Amino acid sequence: MQHQVTSFASYGAFRTSTPPPPISPFSGAWRNKTRGIKTETGGTRLPRHAAIVAQLELKPLPYSLDCLEPHMTRQTLELHWGGHHRAHVVRLNNLIAGTDLDGKGLEDILLATYNKGNPLPAFVHAAQVWNHDFFWQSIKPNGGGHPSGKLMELIERDFGSFDTMLENFKQAAVTQFGSGWAWLAYKANKLDVGNAVNPCPSEKDNRLVVLKSPNAINPLIWNYAPLLAVDVWEHAYYLDYENRRADFVSVFVEKLVSWEVVSHRLRIAMEQAAERARKETREDDDEEATRSDAVEMYLDNESDDSETE
Amino acid sequence: MALSLGSSSSLSLASPFSALPGQAAKPPSISSSAAGKIFLNTKSIEKKHLRQFQKATKVLSYYGLTSPPYKLDALEPYISRRTLELHWGSIHRGYVDSLNKQLAKSTLYGCTMEELIKTTFNNGNPLPEYNNAAEIWNHDFFWESMQPNGGKLPWGGLLQQIEKDFGSFSNFRDEFVQTAITFFGSGWVWLVLKTNEKKLSIVKTSNAVCPLVWGDIPIINLDMWEHSYYLDYKDDISKYVNNFMDHLISWHSATGRIVRAEAFVNLGEPKIPVA
């Protein structure tokens, strides 16, 4: 998610799915809009009502709208990205404008509005914006195939085989009742208890898991690192597959998934998990060191028992 | 009629009439003899059905799929034939088949659909059969909440009750439309008669939750799952709800339901005779 500092609020939302023509600094439109109002002394100032707001934008798709045909039609993408995803961005901007969440990163907004289980109204929009970004980046034209390297190794370690993992993933997607998402995530096994410290952290404690979540829920709130997501809200597949969700998910894993992106996310997740583990052991060591400094050694030897007669 | 929705979907196992899937129970035929006496040929009918049953598959059917009280293209252009073919023929039927499969291995058979829903809801920890049972009931209710050439205004007692509880019909309509437009996720929007407050109210429920589980009496519902409008309206929920309110909603069914509800909830002021 990029932040765009703009001087007028209406720039955030476009009604059409194609971007507006670029306004060059040398055209009249730019001059009229950004140069502002002419003052009496001959200078210019920005119009007072246009506050400078940092707004979240609708990130463009990494491919064009008809690149995923016939697995995901142009019409679906226009509605899904241009309609649903865009609407969430607009509503999120409206809800956080002027609050202390304005200007924060998307993940920070997500975690803050989740509010530990009592979500604020902005949560669903923040989460859906994040989820959809994640989803668009997880797929590509001519996707599918098999992963390789560390990802394949971990899949085989944690699921037995690649096919088993895909089976689990499809099952999760198909059995998610109502709207929601199915995920492949990297879970660093850690209890959510204040002083839970793993004395010998190793990479073996972390594992890949398949899970499903309802509506807008996202595994970031449980501190998992998502690697892959499939949108099983009906709007994602109803125009192309009608009610055959299983067919949609099969096509998704066979023809659309970008395993390179998933591998890349896994690499980042593993680094972050290792970093967090290192930080925790370092903190633990620091704690012990300070504790030993604080302990006073009782050095009184006046009543040394060994010297009694 | 909408009144017996619950019992029309539930066919108890006791009678062999109900054994064949998808068949409504038929009354035994009556033949009159020359002397004017009327015999009920129940024995021969039972034997015939039993024989048919034994020849049919071994799958027992606990609940049947009831069809909407209109043809699948009768709601055009507001709800297309294809949407109904999928929504009723595939999705609703899918719930019936899933529930029957589940009940084959469970002890919950023999209830009416309403009893099954309340039992399986289990006060908020739903059993696996809940989603299927509730969705069957909700969809039955939904088909009957609509009619071709519906919409317009309610009349009589129902209109009076709406005006009493919402201020005016247009207040009610606005609130209903607003609730539907701001709906997130999958679920239903209902006009219910709340038994405790003794007034009409608009509630929204998610996924398969049905106000029956709280003891309230539903009067009208609207399916907000995306499969019910996506083919016809894409993401334009406002148009879907407005068309529902203006052209589809069946105030006939609603009136019948609230009349029945008055047997359970006292909506009137008691008439105290003046001495």
Short mmCIF file of N, CA and C in Angstrom, two decimals, chain B residues 14-104:
data_model
loop_
_atom_site.label_atom_id
_atom_site.label_comp_id
_atom_site.label_asym_id
_atom_site.label_seq_id
_atom_site.Cartn_x
_atom_site.Cartn_y
_atom_site.Cartn_z
N ALA B 14 -42.61 -42.08 9.62
CA ALA B 14 -43.59 -43.12 9.92
C ALA B 14 -44.36 -43.56 8.69
N SER B 15 -44.73 -42.57 7.84
CA SER B 15 -45.58 -42.96 6.73
C SER B 15 -44.76 -43.29 5.51
N PRO B 16 -45.09 -44.36 4.80
CA PRO B 16 -44.34 -44.71 3.60
C PRO B 16 -44.55 -43.69 2.49
N PHE B 17 -45.55 -42.85 2.57
CA PHE B 17 -45.75 -41.82 1.55
C PHE B 17 -44.53 -40.92 1.44
N SER B 18 -43.91 -40.67 2.61
CA SER B 18 -42.85 -39.68 2.63
C SER B 18 -41.51 -40.27 2.24
N ALA B 19 -41.50 -41.59 1.98
CA ALA B 19 -40.20 -42.22 1.80
C ALA B 19 -39.53 -41.81 0.50
N LEU B 20 -40.31 -41.46 -0.52
CA LEU B 20 -39.69 -41.14 -1.80
C LEU B 20 -39.27 -39.68 -1.81
N PRO B 21 -38.03 -39.42 -2.18
CA PRO B 21 -37.54 -38.04 -2.08
C PRO B 21 -38.29 -37.09 -2.99
N GLY B 22 -38.55 -35.92 -2.49
CA GLY B 22 -39.12 -34.85 -3.31
C GLY B 22 -40.61 -34.98 -3.53
N GLN B 23 -41.23 -36.01 -3.00
CA GLN B 23 -42.66 -36.15 -3.23
C GLN B 23 -43.44 -35.62 -2.05
N ALA B 24 -44.44 -34.80 -2.34
CA ALA B 24 -45.31 -34.34 -1.25
C ALA B 24 -46.25 -35.48 -0.91
N ALA B 25 -46.73 -35.47 0.35
CA ALA B 25 -47.63 -36.55 0.77
C ALA B 25 -48.96 -36.43 0.03
N LYS B 26 -49.46 -37.53 -0.52
CA LYS B 26 -50.75 -37.48 -1.23
C LYS B 26 -51.79 -38.13 -0.34
N PRO B 27 -52.98 -37.58 -0.32
CA PRO B 27 -54.02 -38.23 0.48
C PRO B 27 -54.45 -39.52 -0.21
N PRO B 28 -54.90 -40.49 0.55
CA PRO B 28 -55.34 -41.74 -0.07
C PRO B 28 -56.56 -41.48 -0.94
N SER B 29 -56.68 -42.22 -2.03
CA SER B 29 -57.80 -41.96 -2.95
C SER B 29 -59.09 -42.53 -2.37
N ILE B 30 -60.16 -41.88 -2.74
CA ILE B 30 -61.47 -42.29 -2.20
C ILE B 30 -62.28 -42.86 -3.35
N SER B 31 -62.80 -44.04 -3.18
CA SER B 31 -63.69 -44.58 -4.22
C SER B 31 -65.07 -44.81 -3.61
N SER B 32 -66.06 -44.51 -4.33
CA SER B 32 -67.41 -44.68 -3.76
C SER B 32 -68.05 -45.91 -4.40
N SER B 33 -68.67 -46.71 -3.59
CA SER B 33 -69.33 -47.91 -4.11
C SER B 33 -70.72 -47.53 -4.61
N ALA B 34 -71.35 -48.46 -5.27
CA ALA B 34 -72.68 -48.19 -5.85
C ALA B 34 -73.69 -47.84 -4.77
N ALA B 35 -73.55 -48.44 -3.59
CA ALA B 35 -74.52 -48.20 -2.53
C ALA B 35 -74.26 -46.88 -1.83
N GLY B 36 -73.31 -46.06 -2.33
CA GLY B 36 -73.10 -44.75 -1.72
C GLY B 36 -72.11 -44.78 -0.58
N LYS B 37 -71.58 -46.00 -0.25
CA LYS B 37 -70.60 -46.02 0.83
C LYS B 37 -69.25 -45.60 0.25
N ILE B 38 -68.45 -44.98 1.04
CA ILE B 38 -67.14 -44.51 0.57
C ILE B 38 -66.05 -45.32 1.24
N PHE B 39 -65.20 -45.94 0.42
CA PHE B 39 -64.09 -46.71 0.97
C PHE B 39 -62.80 -45.94 0.74
N LEU B 40 -61.92 -46.04 1.66
CA LEU B 40 -60.59 -45.45 1.49
C LEU B 40 -59.65 -46.58 1.11
N ASN B 41 -59.06 -46.47 -0.08
CA ASN B 41 -58.20 -47.56 -0.52
C ASN B 41 -56.80 -47.46 0.05
N THR B 42 -56.72 -47.26 1.34
CA THR B 42 -55.39 -47.01 1.89
C THR B 42 -54.50 -48.22 1.78
N LYS B 43 -55.07 -49.41 2.02
CA LYS B 43 -54.22 -50.60 2.04
C LYS B 43 -53.51 -50.79 0.72
N SER B 44 -54.24 -50.67 -0.41
CA SER B 44 -53.60 -50.94 -1.70
C SER B 44 -52.58 -49.85 -2.02
N ILE B 45 -52.88 -48.62 -1.62
CA ILE B 45 -51.93 -47.54 -1.90
C ILE B 45 -50.66 -47.73 -1.10
N GLU B 46 -50.84 -48.10 0.16
CA GLU B 46 -49.65 -48.32 1.00
C GLU B 46 -48.79 -49.41 0.41
N LYS B 47 -49.44 -50.50 -0.04
CA LYS B 47 -48.65 -51.62 -0.58
C LYS B 47 -47.90 -51.16 -1.82
N LYS B 48 -48.60 -50.35 -2.66
CA LYS B 48 -47.97 -49.92 -3.91
C LYS B 48 -46.74 -49.06 -3.61
N HIS B 49 -46.90 -48.15 -2.64
CA HIS B 49 -45.79 -47.26 -2.31
C HIS B 49 -44.64 -48.03 -1.69
N LEU B 50 -45.02 -49.00 -0.86
CA LEU B 50 -43.99 -49.80 -0.19
C LEU B 50 -43.17 -50.54 -1.22
N ARG B 51 -43.88 -51.11 -2.23
CA ARG B 51 -43.16 -51.84 -3.27
C ARG B 51 -42.25 -50.90 -4.02
N GLN B 52 -42.77 -49.68 -4.33
CA GLN B 52 -41.95 -48.70 -5.06
C GLN B 52 -40.74 -48.33 -4.24
N PHE B 53 -41.00 -48.17 -2.94
CA PHE B 53 -39.92 -47.76 -2.04
C PHE B 53 -38.84 -48.82 -2.01
N GLN B 54 -39.28 -50.08 -1.97
CA GLN B 54 -38.28 -51.13 -1.87
C GLN B 54 -37.46 -51.22 -3.14
N LYS B 55 -38.08 -50.86 -4.27
CA LYS B 55 -37.32 -50.90 -5.52
C LYS B 55 -36.39 -49.70 -5.63
N ALA B 56 -36.74 -48.60 -4.94
CA ALA B 56 -35.94 -47.37 -5.08
C ALA B 56 -34.63 -47.51 -4.31
N THR B 57 -33.85 -46.45 -4.29
CA THR B 57 -32.55 -46.52 -3.63
C THR B 57 -32.74 -46.69 -2.14
N LYS B 58 -31.66 -47.11 -1.51
CA LYS B 58 -31.75 -47.36 -0.09
C LYS B 58 -31.64 -46.09 0.73
N VAL B 59 -31.36 -44.95 0.07
CA VAL B 59 -31.20 -43.72 0.84
C VAL B 59 -32.55 -43.27 1.35
N LEU B 60 -32.65 -43.09 2.65
CA LEU B 60 -33.88 -42.57 3.22
C LEU B 60 -33.86 -41.06 3.12
N SER B 61 -35.00 -40.50 2.82
CA SER B 61 -35.07 -39.06 2.68
C SER B 61 -35.85 -38.51 3.85
N TYR B 62 -35.24 -37.64 4.62
CA TYR B 62 -35.91 -37.13 5.80
C TYR B 62 -36.66 -35.84 5.51
N TYR B 63 -36.08 -35.02 4.68
CA TYR B 63 -36.73 -33.77 4.32
C TYR B 63 -36.71 -33.63 2.82
N GLY B 64 -37.76 -33.01 2.29
CA GLY B 64 -37.84 -32.85 0.85
C GLY B 64 -37.60 -31.42 0.44
N LEU B 65 -37.33 -31.24 -0.84
CA LEU B 65 -37.16 -29.89 -1.38
C LEU B 65 -38.53 -29.40 -1.85
N THR B 66 -39.03 -28.33 -1.24
CA THR B 66 -40.31 -27.79 -1.72
C THR B 66 -40.00 -26.75 -2.79
N SER B 67 -40.87 -26.66 -3.79
CA SER B 67 -40.59 -25.70 -4.86
C SER B 67 -41.22 -24.36 -4.54
N PRO B 68 -40.68 -23.32 -5.13
CA PRO B 68 -41.28 -22.00 -4.94
C PRO B 68 -42.70 -22.01 -5.51
N PRO B 69 -43.59 -21.19 -4.96
CA PRO B 69 -44.98 -21.19 -5.44
C PRO B 69 -45.17 -20.44 -6.76
N TYR B 70 -44.15 -20.43 -7.60
CA TYR B 70 -44.27 -19.79 -8.91
C TYR B 70 -43.20 -20.42 -9.79
N LYS B 71 -43.37 -20.24 -11.11
CA LYS B 71 -42.39 -20.83 -12.01
C LYS B 71 -41.07 -20.07 -11.89
N LEU B 72 -40.00 -20.71 -12.36
CA LEU B 72 -38.68 -20.12 -12.15
C LEU B 72 -38.46 -18.84 -12.94
N ASP B 73 -39.29 -18.60 -13.98
CA ASP B 73 -39.10 -17.34 -14.71
C ASP B 73 -40.14 -16.30 -14.33
N ALA B 74 -40.93 -16.60 -13.29
CA ALA B 74 -42.04 -15.70 -12.96
C ALA B 74 -41.58 -14.40 -12.33
N LEU B 75 -40.34 -14.37 -11.82
CA LEU B 75 -39.90 -13.15 -11.15
C LEU B 75 -39.07 -12.26 -12.06
N GLU B 76 -38.97 -12.64 -13.35
CA GLU B 76 -38.26 -11.78 -14.29
C GLU B 76 -38.98 -10.45 -14.36
N PRO B 77 -38.33 -9.34 -14.65
CA PRO B 77 -36.89 -9.19 -14.83
C PRO B 77 -36.13 -8.89 -13.55
N TYR B 78 -36.78 -9.06 -12.40
CA TYR B 78 -36.12 -8.64 -11.16
C TYR B 78 -35.18 -9.72 -10.65
N ILE B 79 -35.60 -10.97 -10.83
CA ILE B 79 -34.70 -12.08 -10.54
C ILE B 79 -34.79 -13.02 -11.73
N SER B 80 -33.65 -13.27 -12.33
CA SER B 80 -33.69 -14.00 -13.60
C SER B 80 -33.93 -15.49 -13.36
N ARG B 81 -34.35 -16.15 -14.41
CA ARG B 81 -34.59 -17.59 -14.35
C ARG B 81 -33.32 -18.34 -13.98
N ARG B 82 -32.20 -17.90 -14.56
CA ARG B 82 -30.94 -18.60 -14.30
C ARG B 82 -30.57 -18.51 -12.81
N THR B 83 -30.79 -17.33 -12.23
CA THR B 83 -30.48 -17.18 -10.80
C THR B 83 -31.31 -18.16 -9.99
N LEU B 84 -32.62 -18.28 -10.33
CA LEU B 84 -33.46 -19.19 -9.56
C LEU B 84 -33.09 -20.64 -9.81
N GLU B 85 -32.72 -20.93 -11.05
CA GLU B 85 -32.31 -22.31 -11.34
C GLU B 85 -31.13 -22.71 -10.47
N LEU B 86 -30.18 -21.76 -10.33
CA LEU B 86 -29.01 -22.07 -9.50
C LEU B 86 -29.35 -21.99 -8.02
N HIS B 87 -30.06 -20.93 -7.65
CA HIS B 87 -30.29 -20.66 -6.24
C HIS B 87 -31.17 -21.74 -5.64
N TRP B 88 -32.29 -22.05 -6.32
CA TRP B 88 -33.18 -23.07 -5.79
C TRP B 88 -32.70 -24.46 -6.19
N GLY B 89 -32.49 -24.63 -7.52
CA GLY B 89 -32.23 -25.96 -8.04
C GLY B 89 -30.90 -26.54 -7.61
N SER B 90 -29.90 -25.69 -7.38
CA SER B 90 -28.60 -26.22 -7.05
C SER B 90 -28.26 -25.97 -5.58
N ILE B 91 -28.35 -24.71 -5.14
CA ILE B 91 -27.91 -24.39 -3.80
C ILE B 91 -28.89 -24.89 -2.75
N HIS B 92 -30.18 -24.55 -2.91
CA HIS B 92 -31.18 -24.97 -1.93
C HIS B 92 -31.28 -26.49 -1.92
N ARG B 93 -31.27 -27.08 -3.11
CA ARG B 93 -31.34 -28.54 -3.19
C ARG B 93 -30.10 -29.15 -2.55
N GLY B 94 -28.96 -28.48 -2.74
CA GLY B 94 -27.73 -28.98 -2.12
C GLY B 94 -27.85 -29.06 -0.61
N TYR B 95 -28.47 -28.04 -0.01
CA TYR B 95 -28.65 -28.07 1.45
C TYR B 95 -29.53 -29.24 1.87
N VAL B 96 -30.60 -29.49 1.08
CA VAL B 96 -31.50 -30.60 1.42
C VAL B 96 -30.73 -31.92 1.36
N ASP B 97 -29.98 -32.10 0.27
CA ASP B 97 -29.23 -33.36 0.15
C ASP B 97 -28.22 -33.50 1.27
N SER B 98 -27.51 -32.41 1.59
CA SER B 98 -26.51 -32.51 2.66
C SER B 98 -27.16 -32.84 3.98
N LEU B 99 -28.30 -32.21 4.26
CA LEU B 99 -28.96 -32.48 5.54
C LEU B 99 -29.40 -33.93 5.61
N ASN B 100 -29.97 -34.44 4.52
CA ASN B 100 -30.41 -35.83 4.52
C ASN B 100 -29.24 -36.77 4.76
N LYS B 101 -28.11 -36.45 4.15
CA LYS B 101 -26.92 -37.30 4.36
C LYS B 101 -26.50 -37.26 5.81
N GLN B 102 -26.54 -36.06 6.39
CA GLN B 102 -26.13 -35.96 7.80
C GLN B 102 -27.09 -36.70 8.71
N LEU B 103 -28.39 -36.59 8.42
CA LEU B 103 -29.37 -37.20 9.32
C LEU B 103 -29.34 -38.71 9.24
N ALA B 104 -28.81 -39.23 8.14
CA ALA B 104 -28.73 -40.68 8.03
C ALA B 104 -27.86 -41.25 9.15
#
